[in-house]
Amino acid sequence: MVKFLPPLQLTSAMQLLCLSNGHGEDLIALRILQALQRRSKQLQLAALPIVGQGEFYRAHGIPIVGAVQSMPSGGFIYMDGRQLARDLQGGLIQLTLAQLKTVRQWAQQGGVVLAVGDIVPLLFAWWSGAAYGFVGTAKSEYYLRDEQGWLPRQSWFERLERWSGSVFLPWERWLMAHPRCKAVFPRDRLTRSVLQKWGIPAFDLGNPMMDGLEPTGMKWAMAADGPDDPDGLEQCRLTFVLLPGSRPPEAYENWQILLQAVSALVMAWGNQRPLLFLAAVAPQLDPVPLQRTLEAYGWRLSGSVDNPSDRSGSQLVFSQYRTSLILTSAFNDCLHQADFALAMAGTATEQFVGLGKPAIIFPGKGPQFTPKFAEAQTRLLGPSVTLVEQPSRIVSVVQSLLQDPDRLQLIQANGARRMGVSGAADRIAACLVQQLKMKQG
């Protein structure tokens, strides 16, 4: 059912409405809105999540205007025509019309708009009739090219993707070059350079995905690591973060694939060197199915670890040979402490790569992490990502990386180049204040 929220009564202060269309986009938008709040108390901020009900906004005191509704597809209608059909049956057309009416009313009352995501919120921003900015999270020129030129593609259909000279299609570029579009914030410097060729007001200020990743200081010790660590196990330990994704039921199927890779590593090295696996579990996932699958793969529950910064409380520790696997929601700490990622996720994989580390990915059944999505992620993230078709082949891939320090150094530099450094949300907020003529203070 479409949920209609009461209209926000606008004041004489500058008003900004943020449009976003997805879980990750909501989080990026929230970071920018919070940075705007820090810059000016006179700004009146509101949000309209085009996909979902905007839980991030609600939790942080950002009012939501207009109609909101969770759709069956979860926002992945572009990946499967059947998902689109389900959304249409669930009231997608009525929801869209109501939301378009809201953005038009916002503009008529003198507000400005910030679109975060892809062409959908960008089109909504243009439709509003207001001045607008755009944070492009979905597309990067790295999908088609790198600094040396076009990427090789196998089929004529794939090569056709570059027909317009950019990953952004002509109608998307028209929306970004429109006189009312005052600022565009692409993901990376390469994309900024290409967009500027069409007179688009593009700025290279970094990627907000890399904001808010500071570790809490959580440390995990393995059962094999004694207090004095007489054998130096801590020094030779390899740590992997497991990223199965955040959306059920897909994440549970991805979890089984990742555990196949884990088993291959344990069988190869479990008696030779200590291995630690940190499973970064999203809050919306039920840990019970994850535990059952672990038990099916021979893992036994051996204890728990208390983390005061983890709202879920105790974290479960599983053991097998000289190996430990910890189920935890301490996401940031997992990313920082891991040497490698075994990943079947979108944003989380990009964030890990942005920290300068190698990710190994496996194709799944979807709806998000399909073989097509995984292949596209290798283009987006370049040498930082290795696509492995069969989880059993993981050992040779990790061994190859460990024996190639030059490649690891290249991966470190590549991550910073493609994902940027932290602080992007604040830089974008400062630019928006200037470009949209918003008052500070």
Tab-separated table of C-alpha atoms in Angstrom:
chain	number	residue	atom	x	y	z
A	1	MET	CA	0.000	0.000	0.000
A	2	VAL	CA	1.238	3.485	-0.861
A	3	LYS	CA	1.888	5.497	2.287
A	4	PHE	CA	1.111	9.210	1.931
A	5	LEU	CA	2.948	11.499	4.307
A	6	PRO	CA	1.752	15.001	5.230
A	7	PRO	CA	3.321	17.849	3.258
A	8	LEU	CA	6.115	19.770	4.902
A	9	GLN	CA	5.256	23.410	5.604
A	10	LEU	CA	8.084	25.385	4.074
A	11	THR	CA	9.495	28.516	5.679
A	12	SER	CA	11.436	31.457	4.325
A	13	ALA	CA	14.708	29.556	4.803
A	14	MET	CA	16.320	27.767	1.873
A	15	GLN	CA	14.660	24.378	1.318
A	16	LEU	CA	16.337	21.326	-0.225
A	17	LEU	CA	14.550	18.103	-1.130
A	18	CYS	CA	16.764	15.046	-1.583
A	19	LEU	CA	15.609	12.305	-3.978
A	20	SER	CA	17.225	8.859	-3.843
A	21	ASN	CA	16.353	5.450	-5.217
A	22	GLY	CA	17.875	2.642	-3.222
A	23	HIS	CA	19.332	1.459	0.084
A	24	GLY	CA	22.893	2.522	-0.723
A	25	GLU	CA	21.748	5.758	-2.333
A	26	ASP	CA	19.764	6.660	0.794
A	27	LEU	CA	22.891	6.278	2.913
A	28	ILE	CA	25.009	8.417	0.565
A	29	ALA	CA	22.280	11.064	0.457
A	30	LEU	CA	22.024	11.057	4.261
A	31	ARG	CA	25.751	11.736	4.619
A	32	ILE	CA	25.480	14.753	2.319
A	33	LEU	CA	22.398	16.051	4.152
A	34	GLN	CA	24.178	15.733	7.486
A	35	ALA	CA	27.136	17.647	6.069
A	36	LEU	CA	24.720	20.362	4.897
A	37	GLN	CA	23.206	20.520	8.382
A	38	ARG	CA	26.647	21.087	9.866
A	39	ARG	CA	27.238	23.957	7.456
A	40	SER	CA	23.969	25.786	7.930
A	41	LYS	CA	21.196	25.712	10.489
A	42	GLN	CA	19.048	27.834	8.170
A	43	LEU	CA	18.600	25.049	5.622
A	44	GLN	CA	15.306	23.180	5.673
A	45	LEU	CA	16.016	19.638	4.527
A	46	ALA	CA	13.632	16.859	3.505
A	47	ALA	CA	13.861	13.586	1.626
A	48	LEU	CA	11.753	11.582	-0.798
A	49	PRO	CA	12.986	7.983	-1.188
A	50	ILE	CA	11.745	6.781	-4.570
A	51	VAL	CA	12.523	3.177	-3.576
A	52	GLY	CA	11.676	1.901	-0.099
A	53	GLN	CA	10.496	3.893	2.889
A	54	GLY	CA	13.667	5.746	3.827
A	55	GLU	CA	14.583	4.113	7.128
A	56	PHE	CA	17.984	5.841	7.160
A	57	TYR	CA	16.363	9.263	6.876
A	58	ARG	CA	13.828	8.553	9.606
A	59	ALA	CA	16.477	7.241	11.997
A	60	HIS	CA	18.479	10.467	11.668
A	61	GLY	CA	15.660	12.986	11.893
A	62	ILE	CA	15.354	13.904	8.203
A	63	PRO	CA	11.625	14.411	7.448
A	64	ILE	CA	10.147	12.499	4.520
A	65	VAL	CA	7.606	14.139	2.237
A	66	GLY	CA	5.260	12.615	-0.324
A	67	ALA	CA	4.301	9.006	-0.913
A	68	VAL	CA	6.629	6.096	-0.107
A	69	GLN	CA	6.271	2.359	-0.555
A	70	SER	CA	8.480	-0.743	-0.557
A	71	MET	CA	8.265	-2.574	-3.879
A	72	PRO	CA	8.638	-6.334	-4.435
A	73	SER	CA	11.784	-5.867	-6.559
A	74	GLY	CA	13.622	-3.883	-3.897
A	75	GLY	CA	14.685	-1.506	-6.657
A	76	PHE	CA	16.204	-4.067	-9.030
A	77	ILE	CA	13.575	-3.853	-11.766
A	78	TYR	CA	16.220	-3.164	-14.410
A	79	MET	CA	17.712	-6.607	-13.869
A	80	ASP	CA	14.618	-8.680	-14.465
A	81	GLY	CA	11.450	-7.937	-16.428
A	82	ARG	CA	9.463	-10.133	-14.052
A	83	GLN	CA	10.455	-7.832	-11.195
A	84	LEU	CA	9.013	-4.881	-13.139
A	85	ALA	CA	5.743	-6.743	-13.634
A	86	ARG	CA	5.496	-7.433	-9.907
A	87	ASP	CA	6.159	-3.772	-9.106
A	88	LEU	CA	3.479	-2.650	-11.553
A	89	GLN	CA	1.003	-4.948	-9.831
A	90	GLY	CA	2.149	-3.536	-6.491
A	91	GLY	CA	1.195	0.023	-7.395
A	92	LEU	CA	4.348	1.410	-9.042
A	93	ILE	CA	2.461	3.719	-11.423
A	94	GLN	CA	0.304	5.261	-8.697
A	95	LEU	CA	3.368	5.722	-6.490
A	96	THR	CA	5.366	7.393	-9.271
A	97	LEU	CA	2.576	9.823	-10.143
A	98	ALA	CA	2.183	10.821	-6.499
A	99	GLN	CA	5.933	11.363	-6.122
A	100	LEU	CA	6.131	13.463	-9.292
A	101	LYS	CA	3.358	15.649	-7.901
A	102	THR	CA	5.322	16.106	-4.676
A	103	VAL	CA	8.532	17.263	-6.381
A	104	ARG	CA	6.595	19.720	-8.559
A	105	GLN	CA	4.896	21.179	-5.469
A	106	TRP	CA	8.264	21.473	-3.746
A	107	ALA	CA	9.635	23.543	-6.630
A	108	GLN	CA	6.531	25.737	-6.755
A	109	GLN	CA	7.150	26.672	-3.115
A	110	GLY	CA	10.686	27.824	-3.938
A	111	GLY	CA	12.724	24.746	-2.970
A	112	VAL	CA	15.754	23.219	-4.688
A	113	VAL	CA	16.392	19.529	-5.349
A	114	LEU	CA	19.310	17.125	-4.939
A	115	ALA	CA	19.067	13.837	-6.868
A	116	VAL	CA	21.176	10.873	-5.718
A	117	GLY	CA	21.352	7.674	-7.763
A	118	ASP	CA	20.683	7.163	-11.466
A	119	ILE	CA	18.497	8.624	-14.194
A	120	VAL	CA	15.273	8.111	-12.213
A	121	PRO	CA	15.882	10.703	-9.462
A	122	LEU	CA	17.665	12.883	-12.036
A	123	LEU	CA	14.555	12.858	-14.210
A	124	PHE	CA	12.393	13.639	-11.180
A	125	ALA	CA	14.657	16.596	-10.352
A	126	TRP	CA	14.329	17.978	-13.876
A	127	TRP	CA	10.555	17.453	-13.826
A	128	SER	CA	10.251	19.479	-10.627
A	129	GLY	CA	11.080	22.738	-12.392
A	130	ALA	CA	13.535	23.679	-9.617
A	131	ALA	CA	17.287	24.208	-9.651
A	132	TYR	CA	18.943	20.874	-8.926
A	133	GLY	CA	22.175	19.008	-8.324
A	134	PHE	CA	22.965	15.378	-9.103
A	135	VAL	CA	25.164	12.806	-7.379
A	136	GLY	CA	25.685	10.015	-9.901
A	137	THR	CA	26.264	6.802	-7.959
A	138	ALA	CA	25.312	4.227	-10.586
A	139	LYS	CA	27.562	4.959	-13.566
A	140	SER	CA	31.263	5.398	-14.152
A	141	GLU	CA	33.337	5.664	-17.310
A	142	TYR	CA	35.403	2.802	-15.900
A	143	TYR	CA	32.629	0.472	-17.078
A	144	LEU	CA	33.695	1.274	-20.645
A	145	ARG	CA	37.257	2.578	-20.487
A	146	ASP	CA	40.232	3.316	-18.288
A	147	GLU	CA	42.954	5.949	-18.517
A	148	GLN	CA	44.541	4.116	-21.461
A	149	GLY	CA	41.372	3.929	-23.597
A	150	TRP	CA	38.354	1.722	-24.362
A	151	LEU	CA	38.190	-1.645	-22.632
A	152	PRO	CA	38.143	-4.709	-24.895
A	153	ARG	CA	34.681	-6.227	-25.193
A	154	GLN	CA	33.803	-9.619	-26.647
A	155	SER	CA	30.639	-9.132	-28.678
A	156	TRP	CA	29.429	-6.435	-31.050
A	157	PHE	CA	26.504	-5.807	-28.689
A	158	GLU	CA	28.895	-5.080	-25.821
A	159	ARG	CA	30.976	-2.788	-28.021
A	160	LEU	CA	27.772	-0.978	-28.939
A	161	GLU	CA	27.579	0.295	-25.341
A	162	ARG	CA	30.119	2.990	-26.216
A	163	TRP	CA	28.227	4.277	-29.257
A	164	SER	CA	27.453	7.640	-27.651
A	165	GLY	CA	31.004	8.275	-26.440
A	166	SER	CA	30.184	7.929	-22.753
A	167	VAL	CA	28.644	5.582	-20.226
A	168	PHE	CA	26.025	8.306	-19.799
A	169	LEU	CA	23.554	8.267	-22.683
A	170	PRO	CA	22.642	11.451	-24.593
A	171	TRP	CA	19.371	12.005	-22.727
A	172	GLU	CA	21.154	11.635	-19.386
A	173	ARG	CA	23.770	14.143	-20.485
A	174	TRP	CA	20.993	16.511	-21.592
A	175	LEU	CA	19.475	16.391	-18.112
A	176	MET	CA	22.886	17.076	-16.551
A	177	ALA	CA	23.661	19.934	-18.975
A	178	HIS	CA	20.273	21.606	-18.461
A	179	PRO	CA	20.538	25.232	-17.247
A	180	ARG	CA	18.713	24.328	-14.021
A	181	CYS	CA	21.283	21.624	-13.227
A	182	LYS	CA	23.866	23.540	-11.242
A	183	ALA	CA	26.273	20.781	-10.183
A	184	VAL	CA	26.991	17.138	-11.033
A	185	PHE	CA	29.120	14.940	-8.766
A	186	PRO	CA	30.265	11.766	-10.565
A	187	ARG	CA	31.993	8.855	-8.882
A	188	ASP	CA	35.531	9.534	-10.080
A	189	ARG	CA	37.910	11.869	-11.897
A	190	LEU	CA	37.792	9.948	-15.184
A	191	THR	CA	34.011	10.326	-15.387
A	192	ARG	CA	34.246	14.029	-14.493
A	193	SER	CA	36.702	14.612	-17.330
A	194	VAL	CA	34.439	12.960	-19.902
A	195	LEU	CA	31.287	14.792	-18.744
A	196	GLN	CA	32.980	18.162	-18.907
A	197	LYS	CA	33.485	17.697	-22.641
A	198	TRP	CA	29.720	18.201	-23.035
A	199	GLY	CA	29.617	21.379	-20.973
A	200	ILE	CA	28.247	19.608	-17.902
A	201	PRO	CA	29.077	21.322	-14.572
A	202	ALA	CA	30.834	18.230	-13.203
A	203	PHE	CA	33.021	18.321	-10.085
A	204	ASP	CA	35.577	15.765	-8.890
A	205	LEU	CA	35.085	15.799	-5.123
A	206	GLY	CA	35.336	12.099	-4.325
A	207	ASN	CA	32.870	9.317	-3.619
A	208	PRO	CA	30.705	9.500	-0.450
A	209	MET	CA	30.802	5.689	-0.320
A	210	MET	CA	34.209	6.061	1.335
A	211	ASP	CA	32.864	8.244	4.147
A	212	GLY	CA	31.979	6.836	7.558
A	213	LEU	CA	34.256	3.787	7.334
A	214	GLU	CA	36.402	4.589	10.379
A	215	PRO	CA	37.054	1.466	12.518
A	216	THR	CA	35.857	1.284	16.107
A	217	GLY	CA	39.000	-0.473	17.327
A	218	MET	CA	37.455	-3.919	17.612
A	219	LYS	CA	40.074	-6.705	17.568
A	220	TRP	CA	39.556	-10.414	17.123
A	221	ALA	CA	41.951	-13.058	18.425
A	222	MET	CA	41.893	-16.619	17.176
A	223	ALA	CA	41.578	-19.609	19.444
A	224	ALA	CA	45.051	-20.686	18.288
A	225	ASP	CA	46.603	-17.351	19.303
A	226	GLY	CA	47.690	-17.681	22.889
A	227	PRO	CA	48.298	-14.637	25.082
A	228	ASP	CA	52.050	-14.765	24.364
A	229	ASP	CA	51.666	-16.007	20.783
A	230	PRO	CA	54.842	-18.147	21.079
A	231	ASP	CA	54.727	-19.358	17.484
A	232	GLY	CA	54.185	-15.919	15.967
A	233	LEU	CA	50.827	-16.983	14.599
A	234	GLU	CA	49.494	-13.439	14.582
A	235	GLN	CA	52.248	-12.360	12.196
A	236	CYS	CA	51.555	-15.022	9.556
A	237	ARG	CA	47.770	-15.017	9.875
A	238	LEU	CA	45.652	-14.345	6.804
A	239	THR	CA	42.377	-12.535	7.413
A	240	PHE	CA	39.442	-12.621	4.993
A	241	VAL	CA	36.213	-10.642	5.156
A	242	LEU	CA	33.118	-12.401	3.809
A	243	LEU	CA	30.623	-10.085	2.081
A	244	PRO	CA	27.472	-12.028	1.110
A	245	GLY	CA	25.357	-8.931	0.440
A	246	SER	CA	22.623	-7.375	2.527
A	247	ARG	CA	19.330	-8.472	0.960
A	248	PRO	CA	17.596	-11.722	1.880
A	249	PRO	CA	17.033	-14.291	0.509
A	250	GLU	CA	19.852	-13.705	-2.003
A	251	ALA	CA	22.426	-13.189	0.741
A	252	TYR	CA	21.739	-16.664	2.175
A	253	GLU	CA	22.401	-18.294	-1.200
A	254	ASN	CA	25.540	-16.191	-1.620
A	255	TRP	CA	26.644	-17.321	1.845
A	256	GLN	CA	26.704	-20.953	0.704
A	257	ILE	CA	28.901	-20.062	-2.266
A	258	LEU	CA	31.306	-18.111	-0.080
A	259	LEU	CA	31.570	-21.015	2.364
A	260	GLN	CA	32.623	-23.257	-0.528
A	261	ALA	CA	35.554	-20.919	-1.092
A	262	VAL	CA	36.263	-20.834	2.643
A	263	SER	CA	36.330	-24.647	2.747
A	264	ALA	CA	38.832	-24.746	-0.105
A	265	LEU	CA	41.138	-22.360	1.758
A	266	VAL	CA	40.811	-24.276	5.020
A	267	MET	CA	41.571	-27.590	3.322
A	268	ALA	CA	44.651	-26.135	1.637
A	269	TRP	CA	46.116	-24.063	4.483
A	270	GLY	CA	44.157	-24.832	7.657
A	271	ASN	CA	46.986	-26.946	9.106
A	272	GLN	CA	49.796	-24.746	7.744
A	273	ARG	CA	48.966	-21.199	8.756
A	274	PRO	CA	46.191	-19.608	10.827
A	275	LEU	CA	43.254	-18.280	8.878
A	276	LEU	CA	40.641	-15.864	10.217
A	277	PHE	CA	37.337	-15.227	8.464
A	278	LEU	CA	35.253	-12.221	9.474
A	279	ALA	CA	31.685	-12.448	8.227
A	280	ALA	CA	30.279	-8.937	7.952
A	281	VAL	CA	26.563	-9.610	8.482
A	282	ALA	CA	24.087	-6.859	7.614
A	283	PRO	CA	21.578	-6.056	10.388
A	284	GLN	CA	18.634	-7.128	8.209
A	285	LEU	CA	19.972	-10.684	7.885
A	286	ASP	CA	18.837	-13.438	10.231
A	287	PRO	CA	21.940	-15.132	11.708
A	288	VAL	CA	20.145	-18.463	12.199
A	289	PRO	CA	20.298	-19.607	8.530
A	290	LEU	CA	23.942	-18.525	8.424
A	291	GLN	CA	24.757	-20.618	11.502
A	292	ARG	CA	22.967	-23.660	10.106
A	293	THR	CA	24.953	-23.479	6.900
A	294	LEU	CA	28.180	-23.150	8.885
A	295	GLU	CA	27.334	-26.277	10.852
A	296	ALA	CA	26.607	-28.118	7.618
A	297	TYR	CA	30.125	-27.240	6.450
A	298	GLY	CA	31.692	-28.654	9.617
A	299	TRP	CA	32.106	-25.513	11.689
A	300	ARG	CA	31.459	-25.746	15.424
A	301	LEU	CA	30.415	-22.918	17.718
A	302	SER	CA	33.312	-22.296	20.108
A	303	GLY	CA	32.428	-19.076	21.889
A	304	SER	CA	31.489	-15.451	21.568
A	305	VAL	CA	33.160	-12.055	21.623
A	306	ASP	CA	31.656	-8.987	23.255
A	307	ASN	CA	31.882	-5.733	21.329
A	308	PRO	CA	30.442	-2.659	23.111
A	309	SER	CA	30.164	-0.802	19.786
A	310	ASP	CA	28.122	-3.615	18.242
A	311	ARG	CA	24.424	-3.157	19.009
A	312	SER	CA	23.806	-6.836	18.425
A	313	GLY	CA	25.965	-7.639	21.460
A	314	SER	CA	27.899	-10.894	21.374
A	315	GLN	CA	29.477	-12.073	18.160
A	316	LEU	CA	29.576	-15.783	17.462
A	317	VAL	CA	32.911	-17.530	16.974
A	318	PHE	CA	33.120	-20.784	14.997
A	319	SER	CA	36.179	-23.020	14.727
A	320	GLN	CA	37.560	-25.624	12.339
A	321	TYR	CA	41.168	-26.899	12.489
A	322	ARG	CA	43.372	-23.864	13.318
A	323	THR	CA	40.817	-21.560	11.750
A	324	SER	CA	38.225	-19.213	13.213
A	325	LEU	CA	35.164	-17.678	11.614
A	326	ILE	CA	33.333	-14.846	13.368
A	327	LEU	CA	29.817	-13.649	12.627
A	328	THR	CA	29.740	-9.932	13.379
A	329	SER	CA	28.047	-6.705	12.371
A	330	ALA	CA	31.210	-4.649	13.032
A	331	PHE	CA	31.415	-3.895	9.323
A	332	ASN	CA	34.044	-1.139	9.356
A	333	ASP	CA	36.460	-3.133	11.498
A	334	CYS	CA	36.098	-6.130	9.197
A	335	LEU	CA	37.049	-4.061	6.168
A	336	HIS	CA	40.093	-2.537	7.827
A	337	GLN	CA	41.470	-5.731	9.350
A	338	ALA	CA	41.010	-8.068	6.388
A	339	ASP	CA	43.765	-8.793	3.882
A	340	PHE	CA	41.327	-10.066	1.242
A	341	ALA	CA	37.588	-9.943	0.598
A	342	LEU	CA	35.534	-12.891	-0.581
A	343	ALA	CA	32.645	-10.912	-1.922
A	344	MET	CA	29.232	-11.113	-3.553
A	345	ALA	CA	28.106	-7.568	-2.798
A	346	GLY	CA	27.905	-4.230	-4.548
A	347	THR	CA	28.721	-1.251	-2.346
A	348	ALA	CA	30.613	-3.241	0.297
A	349	THR	CA	33.002	-4.636	-2.323
A	350	GLU	CA	33.623	-1.150	-3.709
A	351	GLN	CA	34.367	0.177	-0.223
A	352	PHE	CA	36.847	-2.620	0.467
A	353	VAL	CA	38.605	-1.937	-2.832
A	354	GLY	CA	38.646	1.769	-1.971
A	355	LEU	CA	40.773	0.904	1.070
A	356	GLY	CA	43.411	-0.389	-1.339
A	357	LYS	CA	42.815	-4.114	-0.917
A	358	PRO	CA	42.088	-7.023	-3.309
A	359	ALA	CA	38.596	-8.490	-3.611
A	360	ILE	CA	37.763	-11.907	-5.036
A	361	ILE	CA	34.211	-12.203	-6.319
A	362	PHE	CA	31.982	-15.087	-7.394
A	363	PRO	CA	28.928	-14.957	-9.681
A	364	GLY	CA	25.592	-15.777	-8.075
A	365	LYS	CA	21.974	-16.232	-9.085
A	366	GLY	CA	20.817	-12.713	-8.250
A	367	PRO	CA	18.684	-10.715	-8.427
A	368	GLN	CA	21.636	-8.391	-7.758
A	369	PHE	CA	24.882	-10.332	-7.889
A	370	THR	CA	24.416	-12.153	-11.175
A	371	PRO	CA	27.235	-13.207	-13.555
A	372	LYS	CA	26.518	-10.058	-15.580
A	373	PHE	CA	26.750	-7.859	-12.490
A	374	ALA	CA	29.978	-9.546	-11.367
A	375	GLU	CA	31.588	-9.068	-14.797
A	376	ALA	CA	30.589	-5.390	-14.783
A	377	GLN	CA	32.113	-5.002	-11.333
A	378	THR	CA	35.473	-6.210	-12.662
A	379	ARG	CA	35.380	-3.380	-15.210
A	380	LEU	CA	34.313	-0.810	-12.640
A	381	LEU	CA	37.035	-1.730	-10.137
A	382	GLY	CA	39.742	-2.927	-12.531
A	383	PRO	CA	42.754	-4.838	-11.196
A	384	SER	CA	41.489	-4.676	-7.617
A	385	VAL	CA	38.902	-7.378	-8.364
A	386	THR	CA	39.388	-10.965	-9.496
A	387	LEU	CA	36.346	-12.847	-10.791
A	388	VAL	CA	36.477	-16.572	-9.971
A	389	GLU	CA	33.861	-18.768	-11.633
A	390	GLN	CA	34.296	-21.727	-9.275
A	391	PRO	CA	34.826	-21.220	-5.517
A	392	SER	CA	37.124	-24.255	-5.427
A	393	ARG	CA	39.707	-22.315	-7.453
A	394	ILE	CA	40.178	-19.678	-4.782
A	395	VAL	CA	43.440	-21.086	-3.391
A	396	SER	CA	45.522	-20.495	-6.521
A	397	VAL	CA	44.122	-16.973	-6.863
A	398	VAL	CA	45.080	-16.004	-3.307
A	399	GLN	CA	48.475	-17.674	-3.666
A	400	SER	CA	49.146	-15.717	-6.859
A	401	LEU	CA	48.319	-12.429	-5.163
A	402	LEU	CA	50.498	-13.193	-2.140
A	403	GLN	CA	53.471	-13.883	-4.413
A	404	ASP	CA	53.066	-10.666	-6.417
A	405	PRO	CA	53.884	-7.596	-4.269
A	406	ASP	CA	53.953	-5.344	-7.344
A	407	ARG	CA	50.355	-6.248	-8.105
A	408	LEU	CA	49.328	-5.618	-4.505
A	409	GLN	CA	50.926	-2.181	-4.711
A	410	LEU	CA	49.054	-1.521	-7.973
A	411	ILE	CA	45.806	-2.587	-6.279
A	412	GLN	CA	46.423	-0.169	-3.430
A	413	ALA	CA	46.897	2.786	-5.793
A	414	ASN	CA	43.995	1.697	-8.004
A	415	GLY	CA	41.560	1.667	-5.088
A	416	ALA	CA	42.257	5.279	-4.175
A	417	ARG	CA	42.054	6.384	-7.814
A	418	ARG	CA	38.717	4.714	-8.541
A	419	MET	CA	36.960	5.269	-5.200
A	420	GLY	CA	38.583	8.424	-3.836
A	421	VAL	CA	39.367	9.346	-0.238
A	422	SER	CA	37.050	10.030	2.681
A	423	GLY	CA	35.422	13.416	3.198
A	424	ALA	CA	33.511	13.561	-0.086
A	425	ALA	CA	30.128	14.296	1.530
A	426	ASP	CA	31.437	17.429	3.201
A	427	ARG	CA	33.134	18.613	0.007
A	428	ILE	CA	29.939	18.022	-1.982
A	429	ALA	CA	27.884	19.882	0.633
A	430	ALA	CA	30.201	22.888	0.421
A	431	CYS	CA	29.906	22.934	-3.362
A	432	LEU	CA	26.108	22.618	-3.231
A	433	VAL	CA	25.840	25.593	-0.898
A	434	GLN	CA	27.756	27.659	-3.429
A	435	GLN	CA	26.204	26.347	-6.647
A	436	LEU	CA	22.592	26.366	-5.412
A	437	LYS	CA	23.085	29.739	-3.680
A	438	MET	CA	22.165	28.412	-0.256
A	439	LYS	CA	22.846	30.552	2.787
A	440	GLN	CA	25.347	29.390	5.390
A	441	GLY	CA	25.372	30.134	9.081
